[in-house]
PDB file of C-alpha atoms in Angstrom:
ATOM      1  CA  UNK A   1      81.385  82.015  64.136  1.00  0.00           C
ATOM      2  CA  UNK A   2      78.889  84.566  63.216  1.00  0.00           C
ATOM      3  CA  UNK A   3      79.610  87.398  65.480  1.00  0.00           C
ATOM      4  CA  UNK A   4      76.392  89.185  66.772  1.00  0.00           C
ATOM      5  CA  UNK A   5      75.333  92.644  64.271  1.00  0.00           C
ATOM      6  CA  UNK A   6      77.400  95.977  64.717  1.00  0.00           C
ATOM      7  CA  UNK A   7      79.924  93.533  66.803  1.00  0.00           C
ATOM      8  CA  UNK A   8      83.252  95.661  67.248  1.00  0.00           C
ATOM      9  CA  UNK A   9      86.781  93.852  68.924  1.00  0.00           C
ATOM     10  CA  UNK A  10      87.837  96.024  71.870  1.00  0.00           C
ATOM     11  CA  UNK A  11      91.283  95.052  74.314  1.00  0.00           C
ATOM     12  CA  UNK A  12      87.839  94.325  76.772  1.00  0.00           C
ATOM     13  CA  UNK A  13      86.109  91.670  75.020  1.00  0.00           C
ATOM     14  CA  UNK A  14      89.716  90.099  73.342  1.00  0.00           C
ATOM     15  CA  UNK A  15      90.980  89.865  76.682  1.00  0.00           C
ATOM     16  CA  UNK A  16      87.927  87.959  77.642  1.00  0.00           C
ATOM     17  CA  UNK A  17      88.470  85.543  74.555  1.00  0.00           C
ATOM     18  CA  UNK A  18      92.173  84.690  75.794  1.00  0.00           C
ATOM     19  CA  UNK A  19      91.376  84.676  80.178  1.00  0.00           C
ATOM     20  CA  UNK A  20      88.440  82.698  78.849  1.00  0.00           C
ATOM     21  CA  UNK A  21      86.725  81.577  75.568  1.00  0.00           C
ATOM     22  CA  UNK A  22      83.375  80.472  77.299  1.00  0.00           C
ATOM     23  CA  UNK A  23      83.513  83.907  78.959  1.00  0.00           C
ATOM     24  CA  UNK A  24      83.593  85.244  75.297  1.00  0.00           C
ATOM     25  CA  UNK A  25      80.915  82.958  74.152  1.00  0.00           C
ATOM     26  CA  UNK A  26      78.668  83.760  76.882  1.00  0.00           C
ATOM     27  CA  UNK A  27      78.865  87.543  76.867  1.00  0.00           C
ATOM     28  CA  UNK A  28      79.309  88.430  73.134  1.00  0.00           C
ATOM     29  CA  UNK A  29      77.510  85.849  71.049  1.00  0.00           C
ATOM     30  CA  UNK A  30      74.827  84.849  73.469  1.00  0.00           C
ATOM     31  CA  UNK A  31      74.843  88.417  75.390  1.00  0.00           C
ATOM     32  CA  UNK A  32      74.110  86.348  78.485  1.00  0.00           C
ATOM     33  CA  UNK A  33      73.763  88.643  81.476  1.00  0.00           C
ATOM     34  CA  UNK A  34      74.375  85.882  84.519  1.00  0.00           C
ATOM     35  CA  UNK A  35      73.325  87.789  87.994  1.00  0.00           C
ATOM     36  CA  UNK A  36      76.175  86.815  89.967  1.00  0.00           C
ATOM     37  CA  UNK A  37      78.936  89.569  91.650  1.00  0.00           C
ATOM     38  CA  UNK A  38      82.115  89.794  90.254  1.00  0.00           C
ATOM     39  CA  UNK A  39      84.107  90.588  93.431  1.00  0.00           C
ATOM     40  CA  UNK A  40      83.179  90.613  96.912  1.00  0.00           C
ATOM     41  CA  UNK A  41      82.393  91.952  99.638  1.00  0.00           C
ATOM     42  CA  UNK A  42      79.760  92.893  97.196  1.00  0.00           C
ATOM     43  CA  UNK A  43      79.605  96.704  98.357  1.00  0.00           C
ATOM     44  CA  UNK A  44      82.698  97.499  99.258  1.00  0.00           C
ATOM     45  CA  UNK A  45      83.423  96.598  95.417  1.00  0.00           C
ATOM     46  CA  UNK A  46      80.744  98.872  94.095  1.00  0.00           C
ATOM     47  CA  UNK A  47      82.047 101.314  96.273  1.00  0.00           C
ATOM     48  CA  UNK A  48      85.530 101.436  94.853  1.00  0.00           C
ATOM     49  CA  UNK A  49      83.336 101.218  91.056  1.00  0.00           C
ATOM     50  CA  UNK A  50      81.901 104.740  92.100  1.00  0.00           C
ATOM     51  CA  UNK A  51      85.013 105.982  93.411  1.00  0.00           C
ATOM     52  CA  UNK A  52      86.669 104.803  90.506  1.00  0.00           C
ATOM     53  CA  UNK A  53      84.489 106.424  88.096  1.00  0.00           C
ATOM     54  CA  UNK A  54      84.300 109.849  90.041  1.00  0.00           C
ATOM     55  CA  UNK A  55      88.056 110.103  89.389  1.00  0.00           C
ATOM     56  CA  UNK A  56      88.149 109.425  86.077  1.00  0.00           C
ATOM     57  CA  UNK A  57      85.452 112.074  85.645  1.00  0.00           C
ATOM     58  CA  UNK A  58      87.780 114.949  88.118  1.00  0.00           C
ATOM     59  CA  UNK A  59      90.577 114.143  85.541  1.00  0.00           C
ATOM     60  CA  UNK A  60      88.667 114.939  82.646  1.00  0.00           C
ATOM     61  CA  UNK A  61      87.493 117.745  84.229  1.00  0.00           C
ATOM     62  CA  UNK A  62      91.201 118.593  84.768  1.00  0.00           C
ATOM     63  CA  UNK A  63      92.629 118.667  81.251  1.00  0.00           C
ATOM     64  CA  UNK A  64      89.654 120.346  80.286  1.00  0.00           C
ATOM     65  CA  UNK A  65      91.478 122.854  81.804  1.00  0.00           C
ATOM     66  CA  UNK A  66      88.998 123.390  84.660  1.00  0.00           C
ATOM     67  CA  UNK A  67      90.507 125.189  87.593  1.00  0.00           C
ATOM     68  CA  UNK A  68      92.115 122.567  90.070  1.00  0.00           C
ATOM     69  CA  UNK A  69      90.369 124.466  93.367  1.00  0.00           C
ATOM     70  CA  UNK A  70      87.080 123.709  91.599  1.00  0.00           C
ATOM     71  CA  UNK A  71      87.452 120.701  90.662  1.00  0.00           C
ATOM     72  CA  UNK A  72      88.417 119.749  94.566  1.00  0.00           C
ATOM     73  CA  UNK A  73      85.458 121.858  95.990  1.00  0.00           C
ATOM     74  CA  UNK A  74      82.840 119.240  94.287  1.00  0.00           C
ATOM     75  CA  UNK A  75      84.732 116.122  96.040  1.00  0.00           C
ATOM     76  CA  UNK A  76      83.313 114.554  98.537  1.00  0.00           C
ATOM     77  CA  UNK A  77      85.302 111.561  99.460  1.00  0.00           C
ATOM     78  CA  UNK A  78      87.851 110.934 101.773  1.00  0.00           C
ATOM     79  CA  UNK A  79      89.753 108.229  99.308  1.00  0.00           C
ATOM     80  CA  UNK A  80      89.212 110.319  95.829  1.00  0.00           C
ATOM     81  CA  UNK A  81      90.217 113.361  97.559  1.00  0.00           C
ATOM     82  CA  UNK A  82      93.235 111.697  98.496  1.00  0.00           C
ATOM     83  CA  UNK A  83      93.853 110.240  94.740  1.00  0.00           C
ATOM     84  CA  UNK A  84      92.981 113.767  93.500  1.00  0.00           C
ATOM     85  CA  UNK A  85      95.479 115.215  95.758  1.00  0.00           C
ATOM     86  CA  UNK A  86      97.851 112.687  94.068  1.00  0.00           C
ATOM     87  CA  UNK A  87      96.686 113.131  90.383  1.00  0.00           C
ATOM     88  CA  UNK A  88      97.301 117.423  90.915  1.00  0.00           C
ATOM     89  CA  UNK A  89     100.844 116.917  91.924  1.00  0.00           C
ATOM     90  CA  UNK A  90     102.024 114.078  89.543  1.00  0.00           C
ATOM     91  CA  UNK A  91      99.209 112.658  87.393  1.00  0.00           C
ATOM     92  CA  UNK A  92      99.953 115.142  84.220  1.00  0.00           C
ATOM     93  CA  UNK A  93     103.686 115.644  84.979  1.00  0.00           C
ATOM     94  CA  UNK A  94     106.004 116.286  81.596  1.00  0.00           C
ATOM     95  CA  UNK A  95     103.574 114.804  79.403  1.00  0.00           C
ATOM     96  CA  UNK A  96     103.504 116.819  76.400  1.00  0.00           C
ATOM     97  CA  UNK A  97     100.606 119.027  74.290  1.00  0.00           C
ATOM     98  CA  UNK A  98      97.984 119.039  73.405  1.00  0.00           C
ATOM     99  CA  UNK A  99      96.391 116.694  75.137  1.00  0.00           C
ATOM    100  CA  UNK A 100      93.159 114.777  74.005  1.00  0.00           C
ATOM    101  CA  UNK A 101      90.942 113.102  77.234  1.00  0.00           C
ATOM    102  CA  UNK A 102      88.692 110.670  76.482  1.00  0.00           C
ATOM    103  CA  UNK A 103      88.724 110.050  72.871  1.00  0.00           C
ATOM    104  CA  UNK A 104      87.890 106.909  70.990  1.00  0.00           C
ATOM    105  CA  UNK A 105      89.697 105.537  67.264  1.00  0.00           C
ATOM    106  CA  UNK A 106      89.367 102.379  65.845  1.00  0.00           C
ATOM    107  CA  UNK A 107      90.890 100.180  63.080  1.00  0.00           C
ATOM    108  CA  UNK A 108      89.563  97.553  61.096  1.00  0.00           C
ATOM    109  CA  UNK A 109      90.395  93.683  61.875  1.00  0.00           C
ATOM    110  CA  UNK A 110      89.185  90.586  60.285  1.00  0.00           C
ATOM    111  CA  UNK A 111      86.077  92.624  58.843  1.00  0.00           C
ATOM    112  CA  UNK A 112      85.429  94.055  62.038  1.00  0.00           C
ATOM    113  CA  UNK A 113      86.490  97.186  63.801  1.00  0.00           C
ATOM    114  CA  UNK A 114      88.681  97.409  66.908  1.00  0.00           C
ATOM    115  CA  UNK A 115      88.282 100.148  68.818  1.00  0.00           C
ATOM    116  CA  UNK A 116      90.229 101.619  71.930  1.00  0.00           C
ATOM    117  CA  UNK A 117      89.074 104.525  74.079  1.00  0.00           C
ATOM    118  CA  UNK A 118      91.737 106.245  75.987  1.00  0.00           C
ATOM    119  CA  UNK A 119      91.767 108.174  79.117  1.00  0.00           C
ATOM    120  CA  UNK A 120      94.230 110.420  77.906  1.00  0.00           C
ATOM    121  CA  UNK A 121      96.527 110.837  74.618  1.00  0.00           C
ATOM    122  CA  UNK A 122      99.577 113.621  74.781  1.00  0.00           C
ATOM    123  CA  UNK A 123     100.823 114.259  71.338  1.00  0.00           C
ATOM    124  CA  UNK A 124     104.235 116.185  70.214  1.00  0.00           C
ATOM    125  CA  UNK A 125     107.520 115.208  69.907  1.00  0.00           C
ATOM    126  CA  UNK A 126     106.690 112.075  72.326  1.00  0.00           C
ATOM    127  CA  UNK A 127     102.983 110.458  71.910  1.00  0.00           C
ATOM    128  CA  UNK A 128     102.139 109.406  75.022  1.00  0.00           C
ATOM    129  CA  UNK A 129      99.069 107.181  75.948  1.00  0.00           C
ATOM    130  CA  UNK A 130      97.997 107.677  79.706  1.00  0.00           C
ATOM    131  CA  UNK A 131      95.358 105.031  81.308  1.00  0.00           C
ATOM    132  CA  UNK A 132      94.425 105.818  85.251  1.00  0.00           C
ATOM    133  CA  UNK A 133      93.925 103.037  87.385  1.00  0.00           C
ATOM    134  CA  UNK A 134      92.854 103.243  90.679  1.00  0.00           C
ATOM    135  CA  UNK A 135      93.238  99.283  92.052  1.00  0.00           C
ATOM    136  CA  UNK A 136      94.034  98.816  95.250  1.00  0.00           C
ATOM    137  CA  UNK A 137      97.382  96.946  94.682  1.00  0.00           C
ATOM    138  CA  UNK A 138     100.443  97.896  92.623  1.00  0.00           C
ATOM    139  CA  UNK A 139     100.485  95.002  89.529  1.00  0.00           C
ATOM    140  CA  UNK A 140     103.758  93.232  88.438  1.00  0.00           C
ATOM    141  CA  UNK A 141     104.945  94.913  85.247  1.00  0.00           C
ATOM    142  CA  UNK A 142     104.962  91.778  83.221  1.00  0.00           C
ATOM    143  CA  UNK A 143     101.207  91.168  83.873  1.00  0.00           C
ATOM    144  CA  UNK A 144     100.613  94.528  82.187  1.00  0.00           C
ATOM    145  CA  UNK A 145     103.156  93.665  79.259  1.00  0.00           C
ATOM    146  CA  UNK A 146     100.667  90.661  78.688  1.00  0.00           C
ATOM    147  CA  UNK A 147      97.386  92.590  78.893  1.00  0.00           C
ATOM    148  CA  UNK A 148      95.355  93.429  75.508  1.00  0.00           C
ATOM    149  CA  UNK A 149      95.077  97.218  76.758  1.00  0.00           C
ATOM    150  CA  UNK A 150      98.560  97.101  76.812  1.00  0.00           C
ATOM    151  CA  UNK A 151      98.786  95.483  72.897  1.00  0.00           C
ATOM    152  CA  UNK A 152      95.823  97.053  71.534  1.00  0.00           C
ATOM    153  CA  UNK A 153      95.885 100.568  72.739  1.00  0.00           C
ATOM    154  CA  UNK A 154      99.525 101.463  70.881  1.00  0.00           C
ATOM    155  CA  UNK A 155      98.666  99.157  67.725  1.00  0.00           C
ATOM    156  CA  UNK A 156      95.325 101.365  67.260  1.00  0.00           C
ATOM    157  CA  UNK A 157      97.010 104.907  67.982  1.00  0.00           C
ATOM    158  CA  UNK A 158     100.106 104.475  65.537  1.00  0.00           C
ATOM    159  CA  UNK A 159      97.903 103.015  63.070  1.00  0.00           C
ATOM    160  CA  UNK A 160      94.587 105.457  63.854  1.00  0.00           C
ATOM    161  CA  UNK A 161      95.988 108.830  64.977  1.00  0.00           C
ATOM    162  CA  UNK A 162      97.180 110.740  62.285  1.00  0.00           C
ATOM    163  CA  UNK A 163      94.056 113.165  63.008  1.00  0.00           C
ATOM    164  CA  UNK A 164      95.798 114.086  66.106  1.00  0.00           C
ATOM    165  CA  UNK A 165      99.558 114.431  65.123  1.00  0.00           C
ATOM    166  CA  UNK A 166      98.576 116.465  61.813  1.00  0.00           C
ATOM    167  CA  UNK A 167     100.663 114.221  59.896  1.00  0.00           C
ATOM    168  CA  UNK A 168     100.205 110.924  57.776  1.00  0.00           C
ATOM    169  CA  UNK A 169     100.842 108.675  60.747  1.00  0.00           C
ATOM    170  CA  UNK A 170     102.182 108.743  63.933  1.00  0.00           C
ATOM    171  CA  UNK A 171     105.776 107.113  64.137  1.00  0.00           C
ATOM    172  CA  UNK A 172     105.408 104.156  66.306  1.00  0.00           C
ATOM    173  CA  UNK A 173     108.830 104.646  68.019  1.00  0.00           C
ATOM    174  CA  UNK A 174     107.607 107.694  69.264  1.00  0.00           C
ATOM    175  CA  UNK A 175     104.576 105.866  71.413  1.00  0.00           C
ATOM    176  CA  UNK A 176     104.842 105.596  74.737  1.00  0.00           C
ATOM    177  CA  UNK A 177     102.115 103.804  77.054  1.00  0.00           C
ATOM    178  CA  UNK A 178     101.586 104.933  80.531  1.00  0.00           C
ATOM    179  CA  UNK A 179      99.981 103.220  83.467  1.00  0.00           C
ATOM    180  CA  UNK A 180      99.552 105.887  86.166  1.00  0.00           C
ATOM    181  CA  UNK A 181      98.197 104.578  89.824  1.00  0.00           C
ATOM    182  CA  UNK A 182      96.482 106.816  91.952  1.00  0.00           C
ATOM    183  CA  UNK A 183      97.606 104.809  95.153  1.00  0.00           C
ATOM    184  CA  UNK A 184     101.361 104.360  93.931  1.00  0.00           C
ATOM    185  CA  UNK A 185     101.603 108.265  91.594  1.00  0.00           C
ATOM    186  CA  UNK A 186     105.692 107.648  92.037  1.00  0.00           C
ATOM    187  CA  UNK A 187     105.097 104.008  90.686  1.00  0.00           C
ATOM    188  CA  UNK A 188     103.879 104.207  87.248  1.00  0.00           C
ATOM    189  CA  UNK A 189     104.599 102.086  84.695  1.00  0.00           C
ATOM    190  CA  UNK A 190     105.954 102.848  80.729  1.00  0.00           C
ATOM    191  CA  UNK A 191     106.035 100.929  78.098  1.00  0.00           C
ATOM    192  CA  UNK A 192     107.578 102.034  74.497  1.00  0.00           C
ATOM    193  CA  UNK A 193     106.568 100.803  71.329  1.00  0.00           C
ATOM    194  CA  UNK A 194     108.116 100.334  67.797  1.00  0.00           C
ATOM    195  CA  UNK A 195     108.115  99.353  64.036  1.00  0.00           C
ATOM    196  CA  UNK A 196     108.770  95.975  65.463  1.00  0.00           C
ATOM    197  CA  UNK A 197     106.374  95.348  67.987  1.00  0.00           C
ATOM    198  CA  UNK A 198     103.567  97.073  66.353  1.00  0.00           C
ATOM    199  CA  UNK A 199     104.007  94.575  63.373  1.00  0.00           C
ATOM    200  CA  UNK A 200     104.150  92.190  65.769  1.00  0.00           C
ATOM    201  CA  UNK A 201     100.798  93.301  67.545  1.00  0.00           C
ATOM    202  CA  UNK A 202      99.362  93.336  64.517  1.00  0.00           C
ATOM    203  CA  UNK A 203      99.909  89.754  63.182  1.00  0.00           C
ATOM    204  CA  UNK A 204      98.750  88.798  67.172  1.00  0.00           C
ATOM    205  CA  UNK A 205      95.561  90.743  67.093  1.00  0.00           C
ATOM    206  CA  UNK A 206      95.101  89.224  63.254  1.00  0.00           C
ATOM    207  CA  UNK A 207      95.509  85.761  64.648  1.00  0.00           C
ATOM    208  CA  UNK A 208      93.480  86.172  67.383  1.00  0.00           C
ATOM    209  CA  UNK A 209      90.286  87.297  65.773  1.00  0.00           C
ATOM    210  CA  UNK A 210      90.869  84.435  63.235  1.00  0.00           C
ATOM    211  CA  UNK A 211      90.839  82.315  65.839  1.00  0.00           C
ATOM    212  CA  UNK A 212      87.655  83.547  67.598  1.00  0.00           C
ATOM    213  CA  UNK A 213      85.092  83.652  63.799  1.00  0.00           C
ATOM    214  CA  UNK A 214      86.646  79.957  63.271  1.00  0.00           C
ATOM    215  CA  UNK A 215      85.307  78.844  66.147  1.00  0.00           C
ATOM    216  CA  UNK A 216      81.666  77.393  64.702  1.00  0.00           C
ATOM    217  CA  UNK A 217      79.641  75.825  67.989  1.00  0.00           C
ATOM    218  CA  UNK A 218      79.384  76.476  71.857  1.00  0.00           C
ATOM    219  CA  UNK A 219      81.907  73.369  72.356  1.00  0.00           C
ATOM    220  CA  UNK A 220      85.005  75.442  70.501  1.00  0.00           C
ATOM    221  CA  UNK A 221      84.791  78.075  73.444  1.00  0.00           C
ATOM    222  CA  UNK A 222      86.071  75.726  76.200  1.00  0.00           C
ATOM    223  CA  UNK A 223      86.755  77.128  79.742  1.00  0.00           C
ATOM    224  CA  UNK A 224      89.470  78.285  80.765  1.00  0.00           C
ATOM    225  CA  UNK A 225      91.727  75.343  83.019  1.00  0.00           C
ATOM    226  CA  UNK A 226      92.718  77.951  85.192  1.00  0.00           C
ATOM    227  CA  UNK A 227      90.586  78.115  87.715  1.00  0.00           C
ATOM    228  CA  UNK A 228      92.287  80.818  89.433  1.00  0.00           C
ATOM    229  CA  UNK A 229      90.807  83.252  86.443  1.00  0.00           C
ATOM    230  CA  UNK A 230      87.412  82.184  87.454  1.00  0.00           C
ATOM    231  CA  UNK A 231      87.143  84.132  90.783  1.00  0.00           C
ATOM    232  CA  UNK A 232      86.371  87.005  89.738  1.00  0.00           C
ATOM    233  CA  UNK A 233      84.444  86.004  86.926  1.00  0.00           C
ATOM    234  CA  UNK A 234      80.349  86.602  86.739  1.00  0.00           C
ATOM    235  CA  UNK A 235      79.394  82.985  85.052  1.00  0.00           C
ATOM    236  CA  UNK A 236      81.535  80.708  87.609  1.00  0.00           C
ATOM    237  CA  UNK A 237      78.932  79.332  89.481  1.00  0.00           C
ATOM    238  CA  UNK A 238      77.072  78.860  85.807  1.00  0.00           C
ATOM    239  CA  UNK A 239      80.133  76.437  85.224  1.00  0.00           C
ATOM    240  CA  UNK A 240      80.256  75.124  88.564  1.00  0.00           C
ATOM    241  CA  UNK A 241      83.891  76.857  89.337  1.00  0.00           C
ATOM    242  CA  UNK A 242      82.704  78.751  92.690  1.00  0.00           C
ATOM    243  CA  UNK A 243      79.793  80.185  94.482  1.00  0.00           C
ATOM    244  CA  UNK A 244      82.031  83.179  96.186  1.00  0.00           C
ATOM    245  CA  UNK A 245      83.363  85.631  94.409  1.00  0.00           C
ATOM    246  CA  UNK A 246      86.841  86.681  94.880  1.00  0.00           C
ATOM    247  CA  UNK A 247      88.242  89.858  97.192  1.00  0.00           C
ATOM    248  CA  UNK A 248      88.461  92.801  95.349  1.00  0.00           C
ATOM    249  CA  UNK A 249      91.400  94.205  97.241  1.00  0.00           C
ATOM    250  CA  UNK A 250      93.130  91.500  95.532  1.00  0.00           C
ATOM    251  CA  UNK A 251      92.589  92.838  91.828  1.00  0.00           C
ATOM    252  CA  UNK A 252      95.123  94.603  90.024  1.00  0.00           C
ATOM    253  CA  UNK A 253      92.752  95.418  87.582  1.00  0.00           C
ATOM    254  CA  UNK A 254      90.942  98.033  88.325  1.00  0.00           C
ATOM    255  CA  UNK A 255      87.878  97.668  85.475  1.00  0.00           C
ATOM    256  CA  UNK A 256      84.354  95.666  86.288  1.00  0.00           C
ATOM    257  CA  UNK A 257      84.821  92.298  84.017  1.00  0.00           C
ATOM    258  CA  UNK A 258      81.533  93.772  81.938  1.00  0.00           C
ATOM    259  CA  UNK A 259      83.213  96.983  81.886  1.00  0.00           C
ATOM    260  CA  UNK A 260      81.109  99.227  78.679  1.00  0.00           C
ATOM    261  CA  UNK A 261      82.690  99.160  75.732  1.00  0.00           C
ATOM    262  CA  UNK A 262      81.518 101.465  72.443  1.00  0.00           C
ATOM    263  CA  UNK A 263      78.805  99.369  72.061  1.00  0.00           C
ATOM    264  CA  UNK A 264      77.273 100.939  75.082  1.00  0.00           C
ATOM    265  CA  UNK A 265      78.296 104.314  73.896  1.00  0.00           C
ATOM    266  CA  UNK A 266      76.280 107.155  71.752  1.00  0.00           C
ATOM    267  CA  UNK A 267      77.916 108.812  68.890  1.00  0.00           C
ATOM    268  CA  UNK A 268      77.112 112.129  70.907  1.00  0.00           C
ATOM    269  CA  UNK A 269      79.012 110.648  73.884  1.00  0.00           C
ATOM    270  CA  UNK A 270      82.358 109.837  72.084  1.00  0.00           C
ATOM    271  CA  UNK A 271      84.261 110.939  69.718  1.00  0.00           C
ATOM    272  CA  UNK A 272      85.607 108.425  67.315  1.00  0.00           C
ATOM    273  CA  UNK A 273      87.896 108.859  64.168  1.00  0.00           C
ATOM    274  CA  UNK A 274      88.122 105.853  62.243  1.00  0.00           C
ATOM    275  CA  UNK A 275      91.526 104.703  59.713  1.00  0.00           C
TER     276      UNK A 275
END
């Protein structure tokens, strides 16, 4: 499969490939845009989108080091105040410096690049990776073990972020990735990496993108039989798998299915260091 010009892998657009090769297919070779919700009711969803994206934004602001009482003064929100209120007291608690927000680095893979852009990365002694979510419902840690964020974002830092560490490459058993919850701040969840599973995450990620450029026609990206996945999926009713889309208060994912990827990025909006 000829993958469309200036195509980069992301933990986004792989996940889609393993909840769903048609999903794949549709977005990312035929960049079909199908108008159909993702999650209903349709603007209670958006709502928690904007809400979503206002924090993120408040704690950028934050390890900017732009003063806390300022930061609150601009929030209008009942809900964000609330997960601000819960990001000041816990959200940056005995993670080490400095600390880089909202950086991008990327890695080749299969010809391609793959890129991850993290919320936050704390380097020192202990490199930690911190992602904010802000879903509604606490997720099982196993369903984040599985998760291409969760494979993709330590591969691409231990193999990436020697810029940030100052020295030829970050050691991979110092890597720690953190899932911090603005509803649950006591509840977050840690996972450590290694030699081990990084070569292990590598030979996955390998096999994975070989999988997706040998599939040649529109019939190798079947759907997915789990039918479940399709609720909250744009192109069900395009595959006959469901008119209504699914609750969002039942998501433990926090990100829109289409959510942007570099792709939808300028090089003055980002700032990416390649290995």
């Amino acid at each position: 499969m000829k993958l469309p010009p200036h195509f980069q892998f992301s933990q986004s657009n792989l996940q889609d490939f393993v909840d769903c090769p048609r999903r794949f297919y549709y977005r990312y070779v035929l960049d079909l845009q199908y108008p159909a919700p993702q999650s209903a009711p349709l603007r209670d969803f958006e709502l928690h989108m904007q809400q979503g994206d206002q924090f993120h934004r408040l704690a950028h602001q934050a390890v900017l080091g732009i003063e806390p009482d300022a930061i609150a003064a601009t929030i209008d929100d009942d809900r964000v105040y609330g997960w601000w209120e819960n990001f000041r007291a816990r959200g940056l608690k005995d993670l080490p410096e400095p600390r880089y927000p909202e950086i991008t680095l990327s890695v080749p893979l299969a010809g391609y690049r793959l890129v991850a852009k993290y919320d936050l990365i704390a380097v020192g002694e202990r490199n930690v990776i911190v992602d904010w979510k802000t879903a509604l419902r606490h997720p099982k840690r196993d369903t984040l073990a599985h998760r291409l964020q969760t494979i993709v974002y330590p591969y691409v830092l231990a193999q990436a972020g020697a810029h940030l560490y100052s020295k030829l490459r970050i050691p991979p058993d110092t890597i720690s990735m953190q899932y911090w919850f603005t509803e649950f701040p006591d509840q977050p969840i840690v996972f450590d990496y290694s030699a081990a599973k990084m070569a292990e995450d590598g030979a996955y990620l390998e096999r994975l993108a070989a999988d997706i450029l040998s599939r040649a026609t529109d019939a190798d990206f079947a759907l997915t039989p789990d039918v479940n996945k399709c609720k909250f999926c744009t192109y069900r009713s395009l595959d006959q798998r469901g008119a209504k889309a699914g609750d969002f208060r039942e998501q433990v994912n926090d990100e829109p299915e289409a959510a942007p990827t570099i792709l939808g990025l300028s090089l003055d909006q980002i700032a990416e260091i390649e290995f």
